Structure formats: structure tokens, C-alpha cells
Coordinates of C-alpha atoms in Angstrom, one line a residue:
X168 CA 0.0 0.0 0.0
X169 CA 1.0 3.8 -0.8
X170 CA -0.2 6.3 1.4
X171 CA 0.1 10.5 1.0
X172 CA 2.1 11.2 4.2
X173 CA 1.5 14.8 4.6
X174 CA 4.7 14.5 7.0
X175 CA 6.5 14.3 3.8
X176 CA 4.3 15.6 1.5
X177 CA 3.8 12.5 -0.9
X178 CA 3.0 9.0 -1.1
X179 CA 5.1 6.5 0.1
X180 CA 5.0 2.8 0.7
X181 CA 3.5 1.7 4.0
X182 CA 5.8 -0.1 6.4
X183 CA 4.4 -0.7 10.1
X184 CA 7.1 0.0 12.5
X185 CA 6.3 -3.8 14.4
X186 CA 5.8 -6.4 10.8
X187 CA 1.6 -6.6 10.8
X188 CA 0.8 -4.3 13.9
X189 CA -0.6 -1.4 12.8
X190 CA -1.2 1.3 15.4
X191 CA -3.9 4.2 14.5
X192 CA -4.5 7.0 16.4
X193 CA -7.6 9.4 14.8
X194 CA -8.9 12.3 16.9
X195 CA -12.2 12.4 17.5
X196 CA -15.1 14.7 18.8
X197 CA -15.3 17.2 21.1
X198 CA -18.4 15.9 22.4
X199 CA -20.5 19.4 22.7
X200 CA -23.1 19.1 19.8
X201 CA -24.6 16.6 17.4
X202 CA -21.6 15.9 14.7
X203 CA -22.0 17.3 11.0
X204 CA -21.2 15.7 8.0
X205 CA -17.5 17.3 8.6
X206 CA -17.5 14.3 11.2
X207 CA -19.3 12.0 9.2
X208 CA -17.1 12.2 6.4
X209 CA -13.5 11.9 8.5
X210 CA -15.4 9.1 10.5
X211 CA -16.1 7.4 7.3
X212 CA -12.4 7.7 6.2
X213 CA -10.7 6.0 8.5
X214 CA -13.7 3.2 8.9
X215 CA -12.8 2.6 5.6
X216 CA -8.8 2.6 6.3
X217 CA -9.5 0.3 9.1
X218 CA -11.1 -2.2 7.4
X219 CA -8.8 -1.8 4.6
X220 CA -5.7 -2.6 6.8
X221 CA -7.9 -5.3 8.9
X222 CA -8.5 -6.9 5.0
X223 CA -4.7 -6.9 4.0
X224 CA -4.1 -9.1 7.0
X225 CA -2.7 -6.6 9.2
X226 CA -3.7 -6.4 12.9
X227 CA -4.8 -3.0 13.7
X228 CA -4.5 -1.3 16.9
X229 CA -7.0 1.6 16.4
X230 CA -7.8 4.3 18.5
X231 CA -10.0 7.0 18.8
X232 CA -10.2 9.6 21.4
X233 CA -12.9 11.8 22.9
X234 CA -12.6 15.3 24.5
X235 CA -14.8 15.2 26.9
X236 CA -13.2 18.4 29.0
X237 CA -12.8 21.6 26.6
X238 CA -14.0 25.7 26.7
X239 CA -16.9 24.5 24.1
X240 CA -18.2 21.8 26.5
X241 CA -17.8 24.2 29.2
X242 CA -19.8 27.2 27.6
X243 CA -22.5 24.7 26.5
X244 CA -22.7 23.1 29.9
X245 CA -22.9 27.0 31.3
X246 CA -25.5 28.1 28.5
X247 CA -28.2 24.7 29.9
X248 CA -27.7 24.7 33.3
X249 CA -26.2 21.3 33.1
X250 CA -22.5 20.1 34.6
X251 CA -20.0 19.5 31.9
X252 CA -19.9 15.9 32.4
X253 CA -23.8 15.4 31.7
X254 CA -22.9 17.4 28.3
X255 CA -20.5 15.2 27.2
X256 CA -22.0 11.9 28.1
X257 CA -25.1 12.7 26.2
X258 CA -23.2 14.3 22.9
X259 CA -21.1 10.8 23.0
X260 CA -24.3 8.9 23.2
X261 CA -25.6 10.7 20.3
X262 CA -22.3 10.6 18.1
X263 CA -22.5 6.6 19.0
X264 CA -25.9 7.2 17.5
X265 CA -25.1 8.2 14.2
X266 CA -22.1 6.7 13.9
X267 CA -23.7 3.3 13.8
X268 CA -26.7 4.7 11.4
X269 CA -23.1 5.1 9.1
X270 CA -21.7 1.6 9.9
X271 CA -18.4 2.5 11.6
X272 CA -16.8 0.1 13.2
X273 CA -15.8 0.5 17.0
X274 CA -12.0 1.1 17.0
X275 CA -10.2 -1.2 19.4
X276 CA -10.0 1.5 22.2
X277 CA -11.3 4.6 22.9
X278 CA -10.3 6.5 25.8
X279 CA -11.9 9.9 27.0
X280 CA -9.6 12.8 27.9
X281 CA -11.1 13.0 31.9
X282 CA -10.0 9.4 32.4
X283 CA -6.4 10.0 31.4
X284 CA -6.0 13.3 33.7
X285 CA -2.8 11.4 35.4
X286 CA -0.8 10.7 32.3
X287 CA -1.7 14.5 31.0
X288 CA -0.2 15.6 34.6
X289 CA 3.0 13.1 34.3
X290 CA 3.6 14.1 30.7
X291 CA 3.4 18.1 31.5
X292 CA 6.1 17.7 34.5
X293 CA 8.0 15.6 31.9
X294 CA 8.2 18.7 29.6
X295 CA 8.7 21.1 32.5
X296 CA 12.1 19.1 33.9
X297 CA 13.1 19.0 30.2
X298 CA 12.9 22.5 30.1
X299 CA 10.0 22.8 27.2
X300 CA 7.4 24.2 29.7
X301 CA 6.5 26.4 32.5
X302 CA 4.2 26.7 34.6
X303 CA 2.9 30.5 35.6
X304 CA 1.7 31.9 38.8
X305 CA -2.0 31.5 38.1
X306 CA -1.6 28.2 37.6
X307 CA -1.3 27.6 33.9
X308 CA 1.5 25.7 32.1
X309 CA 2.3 26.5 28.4
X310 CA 4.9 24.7 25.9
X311 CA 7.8 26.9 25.3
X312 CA 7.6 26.1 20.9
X313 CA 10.8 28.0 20.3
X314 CA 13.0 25.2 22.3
X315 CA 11.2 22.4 19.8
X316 CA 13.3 23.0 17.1
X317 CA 11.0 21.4 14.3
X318 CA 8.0 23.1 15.0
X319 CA 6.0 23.1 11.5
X320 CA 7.5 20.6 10.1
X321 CA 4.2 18.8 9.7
X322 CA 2.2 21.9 9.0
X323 CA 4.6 23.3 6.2
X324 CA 3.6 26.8 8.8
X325 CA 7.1 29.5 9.1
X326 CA 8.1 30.2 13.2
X327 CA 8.6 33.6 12.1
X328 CA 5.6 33.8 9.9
X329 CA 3.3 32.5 12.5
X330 CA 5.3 35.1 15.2
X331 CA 4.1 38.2 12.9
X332 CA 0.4 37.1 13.8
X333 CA 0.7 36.2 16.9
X334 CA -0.7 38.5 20.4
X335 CA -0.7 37.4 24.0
X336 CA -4.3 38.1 25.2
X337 CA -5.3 40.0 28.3
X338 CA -4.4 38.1 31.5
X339 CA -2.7 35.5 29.8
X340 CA 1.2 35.1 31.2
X341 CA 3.3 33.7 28.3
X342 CA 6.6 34.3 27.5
X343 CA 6.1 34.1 24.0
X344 CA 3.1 35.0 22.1
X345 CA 3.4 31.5 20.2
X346 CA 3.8 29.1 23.4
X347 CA 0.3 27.3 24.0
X348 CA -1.6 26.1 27.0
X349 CA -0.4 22.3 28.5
X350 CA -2.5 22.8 31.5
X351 CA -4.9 25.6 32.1
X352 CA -5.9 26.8 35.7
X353 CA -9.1 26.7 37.0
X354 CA -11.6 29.3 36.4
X355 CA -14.5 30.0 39.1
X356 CA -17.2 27.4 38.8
X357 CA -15.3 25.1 36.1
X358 CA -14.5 21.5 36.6
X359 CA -11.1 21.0 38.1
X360 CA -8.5 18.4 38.9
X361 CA -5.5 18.8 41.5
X362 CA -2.3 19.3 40.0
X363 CA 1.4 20.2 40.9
X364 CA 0.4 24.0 39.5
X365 CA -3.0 23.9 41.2
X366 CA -6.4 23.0 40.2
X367 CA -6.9 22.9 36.7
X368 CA -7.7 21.2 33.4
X369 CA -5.8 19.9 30.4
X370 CA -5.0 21.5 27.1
X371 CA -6.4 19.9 24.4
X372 CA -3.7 19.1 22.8
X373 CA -1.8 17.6 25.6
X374 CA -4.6 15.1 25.8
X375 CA -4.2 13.7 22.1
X376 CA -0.3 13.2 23.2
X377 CA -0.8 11.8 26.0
X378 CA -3.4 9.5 25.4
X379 CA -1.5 8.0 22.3
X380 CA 1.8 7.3 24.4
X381 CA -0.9 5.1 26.7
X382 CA -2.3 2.9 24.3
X383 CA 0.7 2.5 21.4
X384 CA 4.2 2.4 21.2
X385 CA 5.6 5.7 19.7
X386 CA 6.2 6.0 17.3
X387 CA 2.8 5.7 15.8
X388 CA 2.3 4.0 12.5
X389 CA -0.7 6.3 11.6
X390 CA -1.8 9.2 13.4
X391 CA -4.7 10.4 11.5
X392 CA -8.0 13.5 11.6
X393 CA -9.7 15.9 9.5
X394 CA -7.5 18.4 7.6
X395 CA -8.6 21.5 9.5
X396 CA -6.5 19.7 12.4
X397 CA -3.0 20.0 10.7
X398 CA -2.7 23.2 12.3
X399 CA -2.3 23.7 15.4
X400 CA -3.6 21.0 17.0
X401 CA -0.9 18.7 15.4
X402 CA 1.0 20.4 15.0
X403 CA 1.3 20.9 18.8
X404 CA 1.1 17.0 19.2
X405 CA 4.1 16.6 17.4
X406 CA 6.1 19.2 19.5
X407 CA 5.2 18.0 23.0
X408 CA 5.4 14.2 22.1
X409 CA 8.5 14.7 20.3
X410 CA 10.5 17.1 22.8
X411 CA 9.1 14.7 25.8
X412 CA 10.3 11.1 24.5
X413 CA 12.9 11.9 21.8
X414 CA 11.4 9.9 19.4
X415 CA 9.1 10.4 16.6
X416 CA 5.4 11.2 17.4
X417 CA 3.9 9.2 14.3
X418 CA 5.7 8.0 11.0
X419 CA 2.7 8.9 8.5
X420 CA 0.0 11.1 9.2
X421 CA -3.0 11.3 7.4
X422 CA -5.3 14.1 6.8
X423 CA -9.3 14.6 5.1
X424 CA -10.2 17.1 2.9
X425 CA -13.2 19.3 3.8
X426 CA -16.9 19.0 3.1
X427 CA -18.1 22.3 1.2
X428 CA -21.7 23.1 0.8
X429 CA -22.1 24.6 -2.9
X430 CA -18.4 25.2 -3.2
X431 CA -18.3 27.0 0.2
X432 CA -16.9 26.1 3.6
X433 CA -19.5 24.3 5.8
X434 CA -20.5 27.0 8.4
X435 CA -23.3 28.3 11.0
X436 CA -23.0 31.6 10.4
X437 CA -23.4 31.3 6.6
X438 CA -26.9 29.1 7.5
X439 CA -25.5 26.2 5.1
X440 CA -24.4 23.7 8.6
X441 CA -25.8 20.5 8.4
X442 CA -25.7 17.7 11.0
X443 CA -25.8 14.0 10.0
X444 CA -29.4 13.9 11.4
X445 CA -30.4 16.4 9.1
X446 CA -29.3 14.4 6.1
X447 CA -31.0 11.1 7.6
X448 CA -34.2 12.8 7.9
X449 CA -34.3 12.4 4.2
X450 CA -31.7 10.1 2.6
X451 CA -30.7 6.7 3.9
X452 CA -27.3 6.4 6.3
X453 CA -26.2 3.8 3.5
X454 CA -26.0 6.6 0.5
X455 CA -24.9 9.4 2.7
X456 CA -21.5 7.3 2.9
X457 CA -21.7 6.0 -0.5
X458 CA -22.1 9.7 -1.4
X459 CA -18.8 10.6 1.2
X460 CA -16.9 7.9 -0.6
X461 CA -17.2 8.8 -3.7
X462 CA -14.3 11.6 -3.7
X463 CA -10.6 10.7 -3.0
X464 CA -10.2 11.2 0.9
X465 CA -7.7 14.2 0.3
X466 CA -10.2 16.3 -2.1
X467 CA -12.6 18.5 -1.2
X468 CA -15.9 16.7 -1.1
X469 CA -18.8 19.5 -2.3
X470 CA -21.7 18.6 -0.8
X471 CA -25.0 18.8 -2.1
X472 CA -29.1 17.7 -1.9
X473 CA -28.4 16.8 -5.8
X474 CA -25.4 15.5 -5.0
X475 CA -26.9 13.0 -2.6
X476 CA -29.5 12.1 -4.7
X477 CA -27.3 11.4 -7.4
X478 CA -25.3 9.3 -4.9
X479 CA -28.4 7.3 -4.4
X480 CA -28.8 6.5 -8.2
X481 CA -25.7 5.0 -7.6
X482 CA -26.9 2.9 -5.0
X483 CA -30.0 1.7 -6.1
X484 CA -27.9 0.6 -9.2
X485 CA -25.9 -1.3 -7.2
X486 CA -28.4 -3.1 -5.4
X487 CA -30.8 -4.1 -8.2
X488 CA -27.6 -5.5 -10.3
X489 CA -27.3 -7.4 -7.2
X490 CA -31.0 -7.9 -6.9
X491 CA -31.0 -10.0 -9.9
X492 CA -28.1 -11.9 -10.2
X493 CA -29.7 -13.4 -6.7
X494 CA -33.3 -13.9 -8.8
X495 CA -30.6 -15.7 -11.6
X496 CA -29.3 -18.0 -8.4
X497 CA -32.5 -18.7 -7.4
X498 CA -32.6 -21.0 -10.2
X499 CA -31.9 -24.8 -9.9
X500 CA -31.8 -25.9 -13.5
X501 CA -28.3 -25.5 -15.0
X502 CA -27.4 -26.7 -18.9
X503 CA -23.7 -27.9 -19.2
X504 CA -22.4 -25.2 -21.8
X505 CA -19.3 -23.8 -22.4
X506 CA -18.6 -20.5 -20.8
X507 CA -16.6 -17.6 -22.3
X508 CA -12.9 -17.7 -20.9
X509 CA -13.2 -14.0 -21.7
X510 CA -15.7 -12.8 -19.1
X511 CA -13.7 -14.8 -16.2
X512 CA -10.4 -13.1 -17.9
X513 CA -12.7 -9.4 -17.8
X514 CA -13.8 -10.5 -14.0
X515 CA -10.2 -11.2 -13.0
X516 CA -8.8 -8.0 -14.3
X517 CA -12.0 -6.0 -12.2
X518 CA -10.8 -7.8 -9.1
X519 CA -7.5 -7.1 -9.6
X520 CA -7.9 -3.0 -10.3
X521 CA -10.2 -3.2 -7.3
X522 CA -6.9 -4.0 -4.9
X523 CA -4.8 -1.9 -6.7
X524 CA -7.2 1.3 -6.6
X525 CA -7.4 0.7 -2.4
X526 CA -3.4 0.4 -2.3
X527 CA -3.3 3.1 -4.2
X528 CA -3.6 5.6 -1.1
X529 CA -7.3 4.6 -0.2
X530 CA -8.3 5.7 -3.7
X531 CA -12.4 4.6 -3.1
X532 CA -13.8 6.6 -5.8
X533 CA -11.7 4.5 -8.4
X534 CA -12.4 1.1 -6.5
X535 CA -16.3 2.2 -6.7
X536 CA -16.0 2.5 -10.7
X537 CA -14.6 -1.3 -10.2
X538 CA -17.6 -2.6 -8.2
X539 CA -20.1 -0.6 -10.7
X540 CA -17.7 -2.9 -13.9
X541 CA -18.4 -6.4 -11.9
X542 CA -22.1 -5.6 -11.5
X543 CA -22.0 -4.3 -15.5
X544 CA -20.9 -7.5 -16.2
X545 CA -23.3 -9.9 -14.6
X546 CA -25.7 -7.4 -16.4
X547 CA -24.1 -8.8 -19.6
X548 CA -24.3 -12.3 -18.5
X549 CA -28.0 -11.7 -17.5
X550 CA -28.7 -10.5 -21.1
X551 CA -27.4 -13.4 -22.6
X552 CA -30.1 -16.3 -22.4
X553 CA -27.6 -19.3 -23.1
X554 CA -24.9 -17.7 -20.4
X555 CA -27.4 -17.0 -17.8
X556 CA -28.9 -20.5 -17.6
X557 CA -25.1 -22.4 -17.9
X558 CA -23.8 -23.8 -14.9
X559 CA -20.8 -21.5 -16.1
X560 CA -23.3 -18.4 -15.7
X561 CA -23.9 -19.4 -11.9
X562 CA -20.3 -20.1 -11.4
X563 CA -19.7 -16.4 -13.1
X564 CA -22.8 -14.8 -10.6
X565 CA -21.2 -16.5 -7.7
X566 CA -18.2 -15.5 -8.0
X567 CA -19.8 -11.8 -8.5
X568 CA -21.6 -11.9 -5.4
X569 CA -19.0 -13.2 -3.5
X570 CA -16.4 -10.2 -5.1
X571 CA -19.0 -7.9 -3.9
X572 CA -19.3 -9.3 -0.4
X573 CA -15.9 -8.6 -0.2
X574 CA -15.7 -5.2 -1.3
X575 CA -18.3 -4.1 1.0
X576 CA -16.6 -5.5 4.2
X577 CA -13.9 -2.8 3.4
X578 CA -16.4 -0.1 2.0
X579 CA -19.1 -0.8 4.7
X580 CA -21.9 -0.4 2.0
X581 CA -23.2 -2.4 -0.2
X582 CA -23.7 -5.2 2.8
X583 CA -27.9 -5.2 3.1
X584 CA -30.2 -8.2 1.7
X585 CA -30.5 -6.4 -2.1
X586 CA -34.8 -6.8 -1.9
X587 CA -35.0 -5.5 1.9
X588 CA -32.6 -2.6 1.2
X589 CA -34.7 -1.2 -2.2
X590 CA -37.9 -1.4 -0.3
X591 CA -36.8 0.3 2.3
X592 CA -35.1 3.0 -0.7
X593 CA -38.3 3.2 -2.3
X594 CA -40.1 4.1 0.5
X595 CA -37.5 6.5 1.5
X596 CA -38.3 7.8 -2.0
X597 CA -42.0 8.4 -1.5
X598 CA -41.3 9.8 2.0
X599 CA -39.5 12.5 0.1
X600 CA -41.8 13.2 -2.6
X601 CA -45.2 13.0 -0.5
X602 CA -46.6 9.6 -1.6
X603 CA -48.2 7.5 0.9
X604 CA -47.1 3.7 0.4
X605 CA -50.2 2.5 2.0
X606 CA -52.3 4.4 -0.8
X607 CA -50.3 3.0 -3.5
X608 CA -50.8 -0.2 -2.4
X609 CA -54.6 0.3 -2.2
X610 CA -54.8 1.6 -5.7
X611 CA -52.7 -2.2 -7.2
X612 CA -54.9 -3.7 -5.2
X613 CA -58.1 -2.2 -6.7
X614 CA -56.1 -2.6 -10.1
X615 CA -55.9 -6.2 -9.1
X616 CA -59.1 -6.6 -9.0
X617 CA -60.4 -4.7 -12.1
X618 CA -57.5 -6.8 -14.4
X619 CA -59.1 -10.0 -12.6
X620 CA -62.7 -8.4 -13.4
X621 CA -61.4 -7.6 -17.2
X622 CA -62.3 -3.9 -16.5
X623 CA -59.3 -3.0 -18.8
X624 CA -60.6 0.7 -18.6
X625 CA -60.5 1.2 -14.6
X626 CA -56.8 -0.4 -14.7
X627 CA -55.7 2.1 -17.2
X628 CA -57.1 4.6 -15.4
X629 CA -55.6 3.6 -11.6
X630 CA -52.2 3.0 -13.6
X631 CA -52.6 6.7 -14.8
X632 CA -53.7 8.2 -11.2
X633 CA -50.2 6.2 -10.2
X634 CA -48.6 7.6 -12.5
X635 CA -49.8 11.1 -12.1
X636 CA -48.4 10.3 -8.3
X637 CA -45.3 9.9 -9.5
X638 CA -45.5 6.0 -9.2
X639 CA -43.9 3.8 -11.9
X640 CA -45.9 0.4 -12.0
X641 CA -44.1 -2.9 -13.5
X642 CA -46.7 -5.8 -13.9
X643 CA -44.3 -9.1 -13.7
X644 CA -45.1 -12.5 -13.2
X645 CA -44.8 -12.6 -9.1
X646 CA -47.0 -9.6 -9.8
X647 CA -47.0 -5.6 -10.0
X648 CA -43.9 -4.1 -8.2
X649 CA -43.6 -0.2 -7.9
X650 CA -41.5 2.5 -8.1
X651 CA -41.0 6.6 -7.3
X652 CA -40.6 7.9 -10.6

């Protein structure tokens, strides 16, 4: 596998530090609000990475923190009347939530910040007897980033660049304007742990450091987050770990692009924010990550109603190719034919690009046009009457089905029983467009019945009230089936 470090600012060739252990460290939520697709999307990235690794045989030590102590969690606990703690339980619970509406996978640990408030302490004293921090008489204790000499190494960012921007704010008491906060002292009424400099709180980015030294070897293998944490946050992971151990903080790091809404940043103030509930009132979980994997990881993703609904022709295309090459298997009579060496040689070749667009630095977009060829080409087979009905045809839809299988463990889509999942699509469908299932079904029904009566004239006419519902009938032999146009 290659992989874009953005360490070095290319792809390289992935080599874990320990033969197959693999340890990943991805920051995740500060757990204050319900996540947006921003989340949805990074949390879909390295789901896919996981799984990816986990596929190639390596064994994957993934973690995944939560900040469950931060100013945001704070001012939301302050703004409801509620203590800090109760804010972050219940924004986990509800990230937990949607996260399994998306299919992530539970990495193998993930530890919350409040739980790891010894090593955060241990680690700051570290970087105070190495002579990287100090602590100030109000309590606070802030990394001095002059004596790291890489700092922005990872971020590509100028010392002297960032110095021409940088103020020390009222009341603060850093030397430097470009030192950060290790440990912060305790405000009135804030949540507080005893310290060495007094009662106080982490830094968040002392948390991310500290909590990876606990659960990996450093360095890490993969240390990984959206692309809006290059800088600082990091940034300042890399100068703590590094000028507290020695050794490097992670060997590739690897960052998302954003999610834009109409070519435009995702934000509140410009009323285009959208949570992941938002999107699932409408569209399935399945195609909002269909839709998020649909873009190379690093690219900006532009996000979109039409966009989505586009991603869930994609889908439904999916699923009905797989749809019928299950009717096909349904079968049990088989003629002994000859079968083209062609199609297994096309088939083979699919399979092949398929692995090579993943290795390819998580390249899903192109490994999606693969699964889309396989399905294309049972389509062919289906089309063929002497193919479908060969004992070489079920061989060739087997083999299929079982390629897909396998693809969707490391996409996590693509995984549903094909008949149960378009139901459930098409009814998503006439949610959306204001058609009532249950009064489509009454109308076949009364269809039904007038074809049975051989009132040719009423059926006409419920098929063109359907159809002026926006309801596509097909009449087949287990019956009519429908359809949102």
C-alpha cells in the first residue's frame, strides 16, 4: 500500500514499525453538539482505512479519542444549566448514535480525555524538567515552541511567519506569544482536577499526546484527523510528544479534505451547517456514505441535496444489479455449456484494479467504478439467455456476489439483503416526494381486482392516477412491483 504522508508531503510505501501491527490513532469529537457531515465524512475515512488494513491481513490497533473536557463543553454546559460531564456523556451517546446509522466500526480502544487526567499531569512535568514548559503563577502551564526546534515541520507553517500574527491576550502570562496552554488553571465554577500548579484542566492538545503514548508504542504507525487539524492542533502533538520522549510522534500522518456546501466552507453563520441527522431525515445512512466515498479522501468533497440524490442513483444501481443476479441463483436448472474464458479473464482483471485502486492511497472513488464494472458485467451475462442459464453463468454470478461481499466489508456499503434494502429505498423515496405507500398499495390492489374483473378501462385509469403520483408500476409474473418515478 501507498499512502500520502503529509509529513513528507507524498505518497510513500507503508511499512508498520512492528511487521503486521498497525497502530492508528484518529482524533475524534469534542463531544459538545450533534456531529455534522465534517465528522461524518473523517469518520467514514478512517472506517474505511481500518477495514482496509484489517482486509490486507494486518492487525490494527486503532484508537480513537474523545474530549470530553474543553472551553466549548464548558460554555455549553454554562449556556443549559447542566454540569460538563452530563454534556459530554449525552453528545457521546448521540455521536455513538449516528455513527452506527453510518456503519463505523468500533475502534479497538477509545479512551476519554477525563479518564487520562494522570498521564496529562505526568507528561506536562516531563516537559517542565526537560525545560520545554512552565508553569505561571496563576496556575497555567504552556509549551515553550521555540525550544522544539521542528516546529512546523508537519504543517509546512514559518516560526517567524506565525510570530508576525501572533498576540498574547489579556491576562494571559506567556513568555512568547506563540507558546500554547499544557495545563490551564481553573476558572470560578469550572470542573477542576488537583495538580502540581493547582487545580486545573488539560489543554487539548496535551490530551491527544498523552493518550497515544498510553495505548501505542511511539512512534505511531498512523496518526490520523480531518484536515482543519493539521494546524495547530498537530502540530502541537508533534512538539510535546516529540521534545518529551525523543522519538518520533507518528511515522505517516493522514489528513481529510473538507466537506463544502455549494463550493463554500461548511459553516453556522453562513446558515449552510448540516448535522448527520439532518441528512438522515431524508436520505438513507447507506447513500450518505456512499455519497462521502465517492471523492478521494484528500479532495474537497462538495456537498449537495443533488449530490446526494445522485449518490443514491448509484446505490439503487448497485443493489438491483445485485437484486437479480440473486433472482438468476434462485434458479436450480443448469445446462452444461461452455462459458466464455473471456468474461472470467474481464472479471479477473476488475478484481485485480479493485486492490490496486485501495493500495493506491485509499483511492475509493476508483475502487467504486470497479464494483459498478463487476455488476455491469453480470448485467451482460443476465442479457445473454444461453450464459445466464449455464452452470458456467452461476459459477460467473457466484463469483460476483462473492467479489462484492468482499468489497463491501472494506467499504461498509453495499452489505444489506438487495430486496430489503430497495424497499426500504423506495419508501425513503415516497417519504421525500409525499406519496403514501399504503395508498399505492390500495390503488394495485383495486387494479388487481379490475385486471381479474377484465375492466381494462379502470386499470388504465388507476395506472394513470399512479402515474400522475409519480408512481412507476411494473406488472411481472410474481406480480406488479412499484416504483417513485
Amino acid at each position: 500500500m501507498r499512502i500520502y504522508n503529509t509529513l513528507k508531503r507524498q505518497k510513500e510505501e507503508f511499512v508498520p514499525a512492528n511487521n503486521n501491527d498497525v497502530n492508528m490513532y484518529v482524533c475524534g469529537i469534542t463531544a459538545y453538539d450533534l456531529c455534522h457531515i465534517g465528522h461524518a465524512r473523517s469518520s467514514v475515512v478512517f472506517d474505511v482505512l481500518y477495514r482496509y488494513l484489517k482486509s490486507v491481513g494486518y492487525n490494527v490497533n486503532f484508537i480513537r479519542n474523545f474530549t470530553d473536557i474543553d472551553d466549548k463543553i464548558i460554555k455549553r454546559a454554562g449556556e443549559v444549566g447542566k454540569e460538563a460531564s452530563e454534556i459530554a456523556e449525552k453528545f457521546i451517546g448521540e455521536f455513538y448514535v449516528d455513527m452506527d446509522k453510518l456503519n463505523i466500526q468500533r475502534p479497538t480502544v477509545e479512551p476519554k480525555c477525563t479518564e487520562h487526567i494522570p498521564e496529562m499531569i505526568e507528561l506536562t512535568q516531563r516537559l517542565i524538567d526537560k525545560g520545554h514548559a512552565y508553569p505561571t503563577p496563576d496556575g497555567d502551564v504552556y509549551f515553550k515552541v521555540r525550544s522544539f526546534e521542528g516546529y512546523g515541520k508537519l504543517s509546512g507553517r514559518n516560526i517567524d511567519e506565525l510570530e508576525s500574527g501572533a498576540r498574547i491576550a489579556p491576562g494571559e502570562q506567556k513568555q512568547d506569544p506563540l507558546d500554547f496552554a499544557l495545563w490551564k488553571g481553573a476558572k470560578p465554577g469550572e470542573p477542576f482536577w488537583e495538580s502540581p500548579w493547582g487545580k486545573g484542566r488539560p489543554g487539548w492538545h496535551l490530551e491527544c499526546s498523552a493518550m497515544s503514548e498510553k495505548y501505542s508504542p511511539l512512534p505511531l504507525d498512523i496518526h490520523g484527523g480531518g484536515q482543519d487539524l493539521s494546524f495547530p492542533h498537530h502540530e502541537n502533538e508533534v512538539a510535546q510528544s516529540e521534545a518529551a520522549t525523543g522519538k518520533p510522534f507518528a511515522n505517516y500522518w493522514v489528513h481529510n479534505g473538507f466537506v463544502q456546501i455549494n463550493s463554500e466552507k461548511m459553516s453556522k453563520s453562513l446558515g449552510n451547517f448540516f448535522t448527520i441527522r439532518d441528512i438522515l431525515d431524508k436520505f438513507l445512512a447507506e447513500t450518505l456514505r456512499y455519497f462521502l466515498l465517492t471523492m478521494h479522501y484528500r479532495s474537497p468533497l462538495d456537498f449537495s441535496f443533488e449530490a446526494l440524490e445522485e449518490a443514491e442513483k448509484g446505490v439503487k444501481r448497485i443493489y438491483s444489479a445485485l437484486n437479480q443476479v440473486n433472482a438468476e441463483l434462485a434458479k436450480t436448472a443448469w445446462k452444461k455449456s461452455p462459458f466464455p474464458e473471456e468474461l472470467t479473464a474481464e472479471l479477473e482483471a476488475i478484481e485485480k484494479h479493485f486492490d490496486e485502486a485501495m493500495a493506491d492511497d485509499l483511492n475509493t472513488a476508483g475502487a467504486l467504478g470497479h464494483v459498478f464494472s463487476a455488476v455491469r458485467l453480470a448485467g451482460r451475462v443476465c442479457e445473454d439467455k444461453n450464459l445466464r442459464k449455464s452452470e458456467g453463468g452461476r459459477d460467473f454470478f457466484e463469483r460476483i456476489k462473492a467479489d462484492v461481499a468482499k468489497w463491501a466489508g472494506v467499504l461498509g456499503i453495499f452489505e444489506r439483503d438487495p430486496a430489503e434494502f430497495l424497499t426500504e429505498l423506495r419508501d425513503n423515496r415516497a417519504a421525500r416526494a409525499g406519496i403514501d405507500p399504503a395508498k399505492v398499495q390500495e390503488l394495485l390492489d383495486a387494479r388487481k381486482q379490475a385486471r381479474a374483473d377484465k375492466d381494462f378501462a379502470k386499470s388504465d385509469a388507476i395506472r394513470d392516477e399512479l402515474a400522475a403520483m409519480q408512481v412507476e408500476v411494473k406488472d411481472t409474473p410474481q406480480g406488479a412491483t412499484w416504483d417513485v418515478l
